Amino acid sequence: EDIQILVVDDNSGIGINEFEKVNSFKKAECTFILLKENKGAGFARNEALKKADGQWLLFLDADDFFDKDAFLIFDQYVNHTFDIVYFNTRSVFSDSLLESNRFSIYKAYIEYCDNDDEYKKSLLKFAHSVPVAKMLRHSLILDNNIVFDETRYCNDSMFAVKAAINSKSIYVDKKVVYVVTERESSLVTNSNLEAVKIRYEVQLRVNKLIREVGMFQYQNSLLAYWQQALKFGIPTFLSFVRLGIKYSG
């Protein structure tokens, strides 16, 4: 009863009557936000942020789900003073629910982290560039005017890094609370030129922000983007180099 649920439908075509059937089997307050045109995940998340009024924020992607004990674990931190609490994830294939390797890099950072080691905590803050599997203090987001990019791809990286930069205290709980699903046609697996270029430019902006706060050593590698650019030919690769020079000054 103390949870506000905001469901944003990015113009799927499903009617409000279908969504309201959820009310027959839930106890929490549930609000449905039906967008009139498809503008992507970043825009949808920002619409939810406008209506959120809780002390903490939790994000759940449409194809993922919380693990069975997640909210019992979240409840342990409701009255703590941390700005962000990080949790662990597991990954499955959506059609079979068999284990997959998606999110393995974030899982590795969580398991490597030590709450008594500031270097490891800083490494996690800058590398964990997704908003899920975290409790985010709402005032942290509001006070620093942090919103999602409204790009088709990688809309959440700047949000996650800005939240981490502005947080005064974080904590890592290595218990699994969030289950990530994987499917072949997802936006994450799309590697066309538009997708690669958008992700690359977002990463350039993230690295620029990291440099501006004096944390040069935590910049993310761009090598994978250059390798992908080469697959589209030398002119594309050179355009990526020029873009990199632009952002590096």
PDB file of N, CA and C in Angstrom, residues 10-85:
ATOM      1  N   ASP A  10       4.064   3.630 -24.224  1.00  0.00           N
ATOM      2  CA  ASP A  10       4.634   4.477 -25.282  1.00  0.00           C
ATOM      3  C   ASP A  10       3.880   4.272 -26.602  1.00  0.00           C
ATOM      4  N   ASN A  11       2.562   4.560 -26.547  1.00  0.00           N
ATOM      5  CA  ASN A  11       1.695   4.479 -27.723  1.00  0.00           C
ATOM      6  C   ASN A  11       1.678   3.075 -28.341  1.00  0.00           C
ATOM      7  N   SER A  12       1.411   2.069 -27.497  1.00  0.00           N
ATOM      8  CA  SER A  12       1.377   0.688 -27.995  1.00  0.00           C
ATOM      9  C   SER A  12       0.086   0.369 -28.736  1.00  0.00           C
ATOM     10  N   GLY A  13      -0.957   1.156 -28.481  1.00  0.00           N
ATOM     11  CA  GLY A  13      -2.253   0.871 -29.088  1.00  0.00           C
ATOM     12  C   GLY A  13      -3.181   0.104 -28.168  1.00  0.00           C
ATOM     13  N   ILE A  14      -2.685  -0.296 -27.009  1.00  0.00           N
ATOM     14  CA  ILE A  14      -3.521  -0.992 -26.024  1.00  0.00           C
ATOM     15  C   ILE A  14      -4.408   0.038 -25.327  1.00  0.00           C
ATOM     16  N   GLY A  15      -5.677  -0.267 -25.186  1.00  0.00           N
ATOM     17  CA  GLY A  15      -6.627   0.670 -24.595  1.00  0.00           C
ATOM     18  C   GLY A  15      -6.524   0.741 -23.083  1.00  0.00           C
ATOM     19  N   ILE A  16      -6.966   1.862 -22.517  1.00  0.00           N
ATOM     20  CA  ILE A  16      -6.918   2.069 -21.071  1.00  0.00           C
ATOM     21  C   ILE A  16      -7.724   1.007 -20.330  1.00  0.00           C
ATOM     22  N   ASN A  17      -8.797   0.500 -20.942  1.00  0.00           N
ATOM     23  CA  ASN A  17      -9.609  -0.524 -20.281  1.00  0.00           C
ATOM     24  C   ASN A  17      -8.808  -1.792 -20.003  1.00  0.00           C
ATOM     25  N   GLU A  18      -7.916  -2.126 -20.924  1.00  0.00           N
ATOM     26  CA  GLU A  18      -7.067  -3.306 -20.719  1.00  0.00           C
ATOM     27  C   GLU A  18      -6.120  -3.094 -19.546  1.00  0.00           C
ATOM     28  N   PHE A  19      -5.542  -1.892 -19.464  1.00  0.00           N
ATOM     29  CA  PHE A  19      -4.618  -1.606 -18.369  1.00  0.00           C
ATOM     30  C   PHE A  19      -5.327  -1.629 -17.022  1.00  0.00           C
ATOM     31  N   GLU A  20      -6.546  -1.125 -16.989  1.00  0.00           N
ATOM     32  CA  GLU A  20      -7.244  -1.011 -15.718  1.00  0.00           C
ATOM     33  C   GLU A  20      -7.641  -2.362 -15.134  1.00  0.00           C
ATOM     34  N   LYS A  21      -7.533  -3.437 -15.929  1.00  0.00           N
ATOM     35  CA  LYS A  21      -7.774  -4.772 -15.387  1.00  0.00           C
ATOM     36  C   LYS A  21      -6.750  -5.128 -14.313  1.00  0.00           C
ATOM     37  N   VAL A  22      -5.589  -4.444 -14.360  1.00  0.00           N
ATOM     38  CA  VAL A  22      -4.558  -4.670 -13.339  1.00  0.00           C
ATOM     39  C   VAL A  22      -5.120  -4.395 -11.949  1.00  0.00           C
ATOM     40  N   ASN A  23      -6.051  -3.455 -11.847  1.00  0.00           N
ATOM     41  CA  ASN A  23      -6.594  -3.067 -10.550  1.00  0.00           C
ATOM     42  C   ASN A  23      -7.303  -4.208  -9.834  1.00  0.00           C
ATOM     43  N   SER A  24      -7.633  -5.265 -10.551  1.00  0.00           N
ATOM     44  CA  SER A  24      -8.352  -6.370  -9.921  1.00  0.00           C
ATOM     45  C   SER A  24      -7.447  -7.281  -9.093  1.00  0.00           C
ATOM     46  N   PHE A  25      -6.138  -7.173  -9.257  1.00  0.00           N
ATOM     47  CA  PHE A  25      -5.269  -8.084  -8.499  1.00  0.00           C
ATOM     48  C   PHE A  25      -4.075  -7.401  -7.839  1.00  0.00           C
ATOM     49  N   LYS A  26      -4.129  -6.098  -7.697  1.00  0.00           N
ATOM     50  CA  LYS A  26      -3.032  -5.402  -7.018  1.00  0.00           C
ATOM     51  C   LYS A  26      -3.580  -4.542  -5.891  1.00  0.00           C
ATOM     52  N   LYS A  27      -2.705  -4.196  -4.937  1.00  0.00           N
ATOM     53  CA  LYS A  27      -3.102  -3.368  -3.810  1.00  0.00           C
ATOM     54  C   LYS A  27      -2.486  -1.978  -3.881  1.00  0.00           C
ATOM     55  N   ALA A  28      -1.381  -1.842  -4.581  1.00  0.00           N
ATOM     56  CA  ALA A  28      -0.693  -0.555  -4.636  1.00  0.00           C
ATOM     57  C   ALA A  28      -1.427   0.408  -5.559  1.00  0.00           C
ATOM     58  N   GLU A  29      -1.168   1.692  -5.349  1.00  0.00           N
ATOM     59  CA  GLU A  29      -1.716   2.707  -6.244  1.00  0.00           C
ATOM     60  C   GLU A  29      -1.088   2.554  -7.622  1.00  0.00           C
ATOM     61  N   CYS A  30      -1.896   2.496  -8.650  1.00  0.00           N
ATOM     62  CA  CYS A  30      -1.367   2.278 -10.001  1.00  0.00           C
ATOM     63  C   CYS A  30      -1.914   3.343 -10.938  1.00  0.00           C
ATOM     64  N   THR A  31      -1.017   4.094 -11.563  1.00  0.00           N
ATOM     65  CA  THR A  31      -1.395   5.159 -12.485  1.00  0.00           C
ATOM     66  C   THR A  31      -0.891   4.815 -13.881  1.00  0.00           C
ATOM     67  N   PHE A  32      -1.760   4.942 -14.869  1.00  0.00           N
ATOM     68  CA  PHE A  32      -1.387   4.631 -16.246  1.00  0.00           C
ATOM     69  C   PHE A  32      -1.233   5.924 -17.039  1.00  0.00           C
ATOM     70  N   ILE A  33      -0.094   6.060 -17.697  1.00  0.00           N
ATOM     71  CA  ILE A  33       0.194   7.245 -18.511  1.00  0.00           C
ATOM     72  C   ILE A  33       0.275   6.771 -19.958  1.00  0.00           C
ATOM     73  N   LEU A  34      -0.730   7.095 -20.753  1.00  0.00           N
ATOM     74  CA  LEU A  34      -0.790   6.650 -22.146  1.00  0.00           C
ATOM     75  C   LEU A  34      -0.340   7.780 -23.061  1.00  0.00           C
ATOM     76  N   LEU A  35       0.791   7.592 -23.707  1.00  0.00           N
ATOM     77  CA  LEU A  35       1.331   8.619 -24.594  1.00  0.00           C
ATOM     78  C   LEU A  35       0.650   8.542 -25.960  1.00  0.00           C
ATOM     79  N   LYS A  36       0.446   9.702 -26.561  1.00  0.00           N
ATOM     80  CA  LYS A  36      -0.281   9.763 -27.828  1.00  0.00           C
ATOM     81  C   LYS A  36       0.600   9.486 -29.040  1.00  0.00           C
ATOM     82  N   GLU A  37       1.917   9.551 -28.851  1.00  0.00           N
ATOM     83  CA  GLU A  37       2.834   9.185 -29.932  1.00  0.00           C
ATOM     84  C   GLU A  37       4.070   8.543 -29.344  1.00  0.00           C
ATOM     85  N   ASN A  38       4.692   7.696 -30.142  1.00  0.00           N
ATOM     86  CA  ASN A  38       5.859   6.956 -29.679  1.00  0.00           C
ATOM     87  C   ASN A  38       7.088   7.849 -29.687  1.00  0.00           C
ATOM     88  N   LYS A  39       7.665   8.081 -28.503  1.00  0.00           N
ATOM     89  CA  LYS A  39       8.845   8.941 -28.415  1.00  0.00           C
ATOM     90  C   LYS A  39      10.022   8.257 -27.722  1.00  0.00           C
ATOM     91  N   GLY A  40       9.895   6.983 -27.433  1.00  0.00           N
ATOM     92  CA  GLY A  40      11.024   6.248 -26.883  1.00  0.00           C
ATOM     93  C   GLY A  40      11.063   6.200 -25.367  1.00  0.00           C
ATOM     94  N   ALA A  41      11.982   5.362 -24.867  1.00  0.00           N
ATOM     95  CA  ALA A  41      12.050   5.083 -23.434  1.00  0.00           C
ATOM     96  C   ALA A  41      12.435   6.297 -22.603  1.00  0.00           C
ATOM     97  N   GLY A  42      13.346   7.131 -23.119  1.00  0.00           N
ATOM     98  CA  GLY A  42      13.772   8.306 -22.354  1.00  0.00           C
ATOM     99  C   GLY A  42      12.617   9.250 -22.091  1.00  0.00           C
ATOM    100  N   PHE A  43      11.828   9.540 -23.121  1.00  0.00           N
ATOM    101  CA  PHE A  43      10.667  10.417 -22.968  1.00  0.00           C
ATOM    102  C   PHE A  43       9.657   9.792 -22.008  1.00  0.00           C
ATOM    103  N   ALA A  44       9.422   8.486 -22.155  1.00  0.00           N
ATOM    104  CA  ALA A  44       8.457   7.795 -21.297  1.00  0.00           C
ATOM    105  C   ALA A  44       8.876   7.865 -19.828  1.00  0.00           C
ATOM    106  N   ARG A  45      10.161   7.641 -19.570  1.00  0.00           N
ATOM    107  CA  ARG A  45      10.651   7.704 -18.188  1.00  0.00           C
ATOM    108  C   ARG A  45      10.530   9.112 -17.620  1.00  0.00           C
ATOM    109  N   ASN A  46      10.793  10.114 -18.450  1.00  0.00           N
ATOM    110  CA  ASN A  46      10.662  11.502 -17.982  1.00  0.00           C
ATOM    111  C   ASN A  46       9.218  11.849 -17.641  1.00  0.00           C
ATOM    112  N   GLU A  47       8.268  11.301 -18.408  1.00  0.00           N
ATOM    113  CA  GLU A  47       6.859  11.525 -18.088  1.00  0.00           C
ATOM    114  C   GLU A  47       6.516  10.909 -16.731  1.00  0.00           C
ATOM    115  N   ALA A  48       7.086   9.755 -16.437  1.00  0.00           N
ATOM    116  CA  ALA A  48       6.851   9.125 -15.129  1.00  0.00           C
ATOM    117  C   ALA A  48       7.463   9.957 -14.007  1.00  0.00           C
ATOM    118  N   LEU A  49       8.656  10.496 -14.249  1.00  0.00           N
ATOM    119  CA  LEU A  49       9.319  11.313 -13.225  1.00  0.00           C
ATOM    120  C   LEU A  49       8.470  12.521 -12.834  1.00  0.00           C
ATOM    121  N   LYS A  50       7.727  13.072 -13.793  1.00  0.00           N
ATOM    122  CA  LYS A  50       6.891  14.241 -13.510  1.00  0.00           C
ATOM    123  C   LYS A  50       5.787  13.916 -12.506  1.00  0.00           C
ATOM    124  N   LYS A  51       5.384  12.647 -12.450  1.00  0.00           N
ATOM    125  CA  LYS A  51       4.261  12.264 -11.591  1.00  0.00           C
ATOM    126  C   LYS A  51       4.700  11.495 -10.339  1.00  0.00           C
ATOM    127  N   ALA A  52       5.982  11.169 -10.263  1.00  0.00           N
ATOM    128  CA  ALA A  52       6.463  10.400  -9.111  1.00  0.00           C
ATOM    129  C   ALA A  52       6.449  11.260  -7.852  1.00  0.00           C
ATOM    130  N   ASP A  53       5.980  10.701  -6.742  1.00  0.00           N
ATOM    131  CA  ASP A  53       5.963  11.475  -5.497  1.00  0.00           C
ATOM    132  C   ASP A  53       6.506  10.697  -4.303  1.00  0.00           C
ATOM    133  N   GLY A  54       7.141   9.579  -4.536  1.00  0.00           N
ATOM    134  CA  GLY A  54       7.690   8.785  -3.440  1.00  0.00           C
ATOM    135  C   GLY A  54       9.046   9.279  -2.974  1.00  0.00           C
ATOM    136  N   GLN A  55       9.485   8.725  -1.858  1.00  0.00           N
ATOM    137  CA  GLN A  55      10.810   9.052  -1.305  1.00  0.00           C
ATOM    138  C   GLN A  55      11.919   8.405  -2.134  1.00  0.00           C
ATOM    139  N   TRP A  56      11.616   7.247  -2.700  1.00  0.00           N
ATOM    140  CA  TRP A  56      12.591   6.502  -3.505  1.00  0.00           C
ATOM    141  C   TRP A  56      12.030   6.251  -4.898  1.00  0.00           C
ATOM    142  N   LEU A  57      12.941   6.111  -5.868  1.00  0.00           N
ATOM    143  CA  LEU A  57      12.571   5.761  -7.233  1.00  0.00           C
ATOM    144  C   LEU A  57      13.150   4.393  -7.583  1.00  0.00           C
ATOM    145  N   LEU A  58      12.335   3.573  -8.221  1.00  0.00           N
ATOM    146  CA  LEU A  58      12.778   2.289  -8.775  1.00  0.00           C
ATOM    147  C   LEU A  58      12.323   2.241 -10.230  1.00  0.00           C
ATOM    148  N   PHE A  59      13.192   1.780 -11.114  1.00  0.00           N
ATOM    149  CA  PHE A  59      12.825   1.684 -12.520  1.00  0.00           C
ATOM    150  C   PHE A  59      12.739   0.223 -12.945  1.00  0.00           C
ATOM    151  N   LEU A  60      11.741  -0.062 -13.768  1.00  0.00           N
ATOM    152  CA  LEU A  60      11.539  -1.423 -14.273  1.00  0.00           C
ATOM    153  C   LEU A  60      11.253  -1.342 -15.769  1.00  0.00           C
ATOM    154  N   ASP A  61      12.105  -1.947 -16.577  1.00  0.00           N
ATOM    155  CA  ASP A  61      11.879  -1.970 -18.014  1.00  0.00           C
ATOM    156  C   ASP A  61      10.729  -2.931 -18.345  1.00  0.00           C
ATOM    157  N   ALA A  62      10.090  -2.691 -19.477  1.00  0.00           N
ATOM    158  CA  ALA A  62       8.863  -3.418 -19.811  1.00  0.00           C
ATOM    159  C   ALA A  62       9.053  -4.930 -19.910  1.00  0.00           C
ATOM    160  N   ASP A  63      10.227  -5.355 -20.333  1.00  0.00           N
ATOM    161  CA  ASP A  63      10.438  -6.792 -20.525  1.00  0.00           C
ATOM    162  C   ASP A  63      11.188  -7.455 -19.366  1.00  0.00           C
ATOM    163  N   ASP A  64      11.417  -6.726 -18.287  1.00  0.00           N
ATOM    164  CA  ASP A  64      12.119  -7.284 -17.124  1.00  0.00           C
ATOM    165  C   ASP A  64      11.148  -7.472 -15.962  1.00  0.00           C
ATOM    166  N   PHE A  65      11.636  -8.043 -14.860  1.00  0.00           N
ATOM    167  CA  PHE A  65      10.775  -8.186 -13.689  1.00  0.00           C
ATOM    168  C   PHE A  65      11.615  -8.217 -12.416  1.00  0.00           C
ATOM    169  N   PHE A  66      10.984  -7.875 -11.295  1.00  0.00           N
ATOM    170  CA  PHE A  66      11.664  -7.932 -10.002  1.00  0.00           C
ATOM    171  C   PHE A  66      11.708  -9.370  -9.515  1.00  0.00           C
ATOM    172  N   ASP A  67      12.784  -9.733  -8.830  1.00  0.00           N
ATOM    173  CA  ASP A  67      12.879 -11.066  -8.242  1.00  0.00           C
ATOM    174  C   ASP A  67      11.894 -11.180  -7.085  1.00  0.00           C
ATOM    175  N   LYS A  68      11.602 -12.407  -6.660  1.00  0.00           N
ATOM    176  CA  LYS A  68      10.478 -12.637  -5.754  1.00  0.00           C
ATOM    177  C   LYS A  68      10.632 -11.962  -4.389  1.00  0.00           C
ATOM    178  N   ASP A  69      11.857 -11.779  -3.895  1.00  0.00           N
ATOM    179  CA  ASP A  69      12.054 -11.163  -2.581  1.00  0.00           C
ATOM    180  C   ASP A  69      12.500  -9.703  -2.669  1.00  0.00           C
ATOM    181  N   ALA A  70      12.402  -9.107  -3.852  1.00  0.00           N
ATOM    182  CA  ALA A  70      12.962  -7.767  -4.075  1.00  0.00           C
ATOM    183  C   ALA A  70      12.428  -6.738  -3.085  1.00  0.00           C
ATOM    184  N   PHE A  71      11.119  -6.706  -2.882  1.00  0.00           N
ATOM    185  CA  PHE A  71      10.563  -5.628  -2.059  1.00  0.00           C
ATOM    186  C   PHE A  71      10.803  -5.837  -0.573  1.00  0.00           C
ATOM    187  N   LEU A  72      11.022  -7.077  -0.165  1.00  0.00           N
ATOM    188  CA  LEU A  72      11.453  -7.321   1.211  1.00  0.00           C
ATOM    189  C   LEU A  72      12.850  -6.741   1.418  1.00  0.00           C
ATOM    190  N   ILE A  73      13.684  -6.840   0.391  1.00  0.00           N
ATOM    191  CA  ILE A  73      15.047  -6.287   0.455  1.00  0.00           C
ATOM    192  C   ILE A  73      14.994  -4.759   0.395  1.00  0.00           C
ATOM    193  N   PHE A  74      14.188  -4.215  -0.512  1.00  0.00           N
ATOM    194  CA  PHE A  74      14.068  -2.752  -0.608  1.00  0.00           C
ATOM    195  C   PHE A  74      13.622  -2.156   0.729  1.00  0.00           C
ATOM    196  N   ASP A  75      12.680  -2.815   1.388  1.00  0.00           N
ATOM    197  CA  ASP A  75      12.144  -2.293   2.654  1.00  0.00           C
ATOM    198  C   ASP A  75      13.223  -2.093   3.717  1.00  0.00           C
ATOM    199  N   GLN A  76      14.299  -2.856   3.630  1.00  0.00           N
ATOM    200  CA  GLN A  76      15.378  -2.739   4.614  1.00  0.00           C
ATOM    201  C   GLN A  76      16.103  -1.391   4.512  1.00  0.00           C
ATOM    202  N   TYR A  77      15.969  -0.716   3.377  1.00  0.00           N
ATOM    203  CA  TYR A  77      16.733   0.519   3.141  1.00  0.00           C
ATOM    204  C   TYR A  77      15.874   1.777   3.115  1.00  0.00           C
ATOM    205  N   VAL A  78      14.580   1.630   3.299  1.00  0.00           N
ATOM    206  CA  VAL A  78      13.672   2.778   3.173  1.00  0.00           C
ATOM    207  C   VAL A  78      14.061   3.931   4.094  1.00  0.00           C
ATOM    208  N   ASN A  79      14.513   3.627   5.296  1.00  0.00           N
ATOM    209  CA  ASN A  79      14.822   4.677   6.274  1.00  0.00           C
ATOM    210  C   ASN A  79      16.311   5.006   6.371  1.00  0.00           C
ATOM    211  N   HIS A  80      17.124   4.442   5.460  1.00  0.00           N
ATOM    212  CA  HIS A  80      18.546   4.770   5.449  1.00  0.00           C
ATOM    213  C   HIS A  80      18.780   6.121   4.774  1.00  0.00           C
ATOM    214  N   THR A  81      19.965   6.666   4.970  1.00  0.00           N
ATOM    215  CA  THR A  81      20.281   8.001   4.434  1.00  0.00           C
ATOM    216  C   THR A  81      21.074   7.951   3.131  1.00  0.00           C
ATOM    217  N   PHE A  82      21.306   6.786   2.585  1.00  0.00           N
ATOM    218  CA  PHE A  82      22.035   6.682   1.313  1.00  0.00           C
ATOM    219  C   PHE A  82      21.278   7.402   0.201  1.00  0.00           C
ATOM    220  N   ASP A  83      22.037   7.913  -0.779  1.00  0.00           N
ATOM    221  CA  ASP A  83      21.414   8.512  -1.960  1.00  0.00           C
ATOM    222  C   ASP A  83      21.068   7.456  -3.006  1.00  0.00           C
ATOM    223  N   ILE A  84      21.939   6.459  -3.126  1.00  0.00           N
ATOM    224  CA  ILE A  84      21.692   5.357  -4.070  1.00  0.00           C
ATOM    225  C   ILE A  84      22.069   4.042  -3.392  1.00  0.00           C
ATOM    226  N   VAL A  85      21.209   3.057  -3.525  1.00  0.00           N
ATOM    227  CA  VAL A  85      21.540   1.696  -3.099  1.00  0.00           C
ATOM    228  C   VAL A  85      21.564   0.830  -4.351  1.00  0.00           C
TER     229      VAL A  85
END
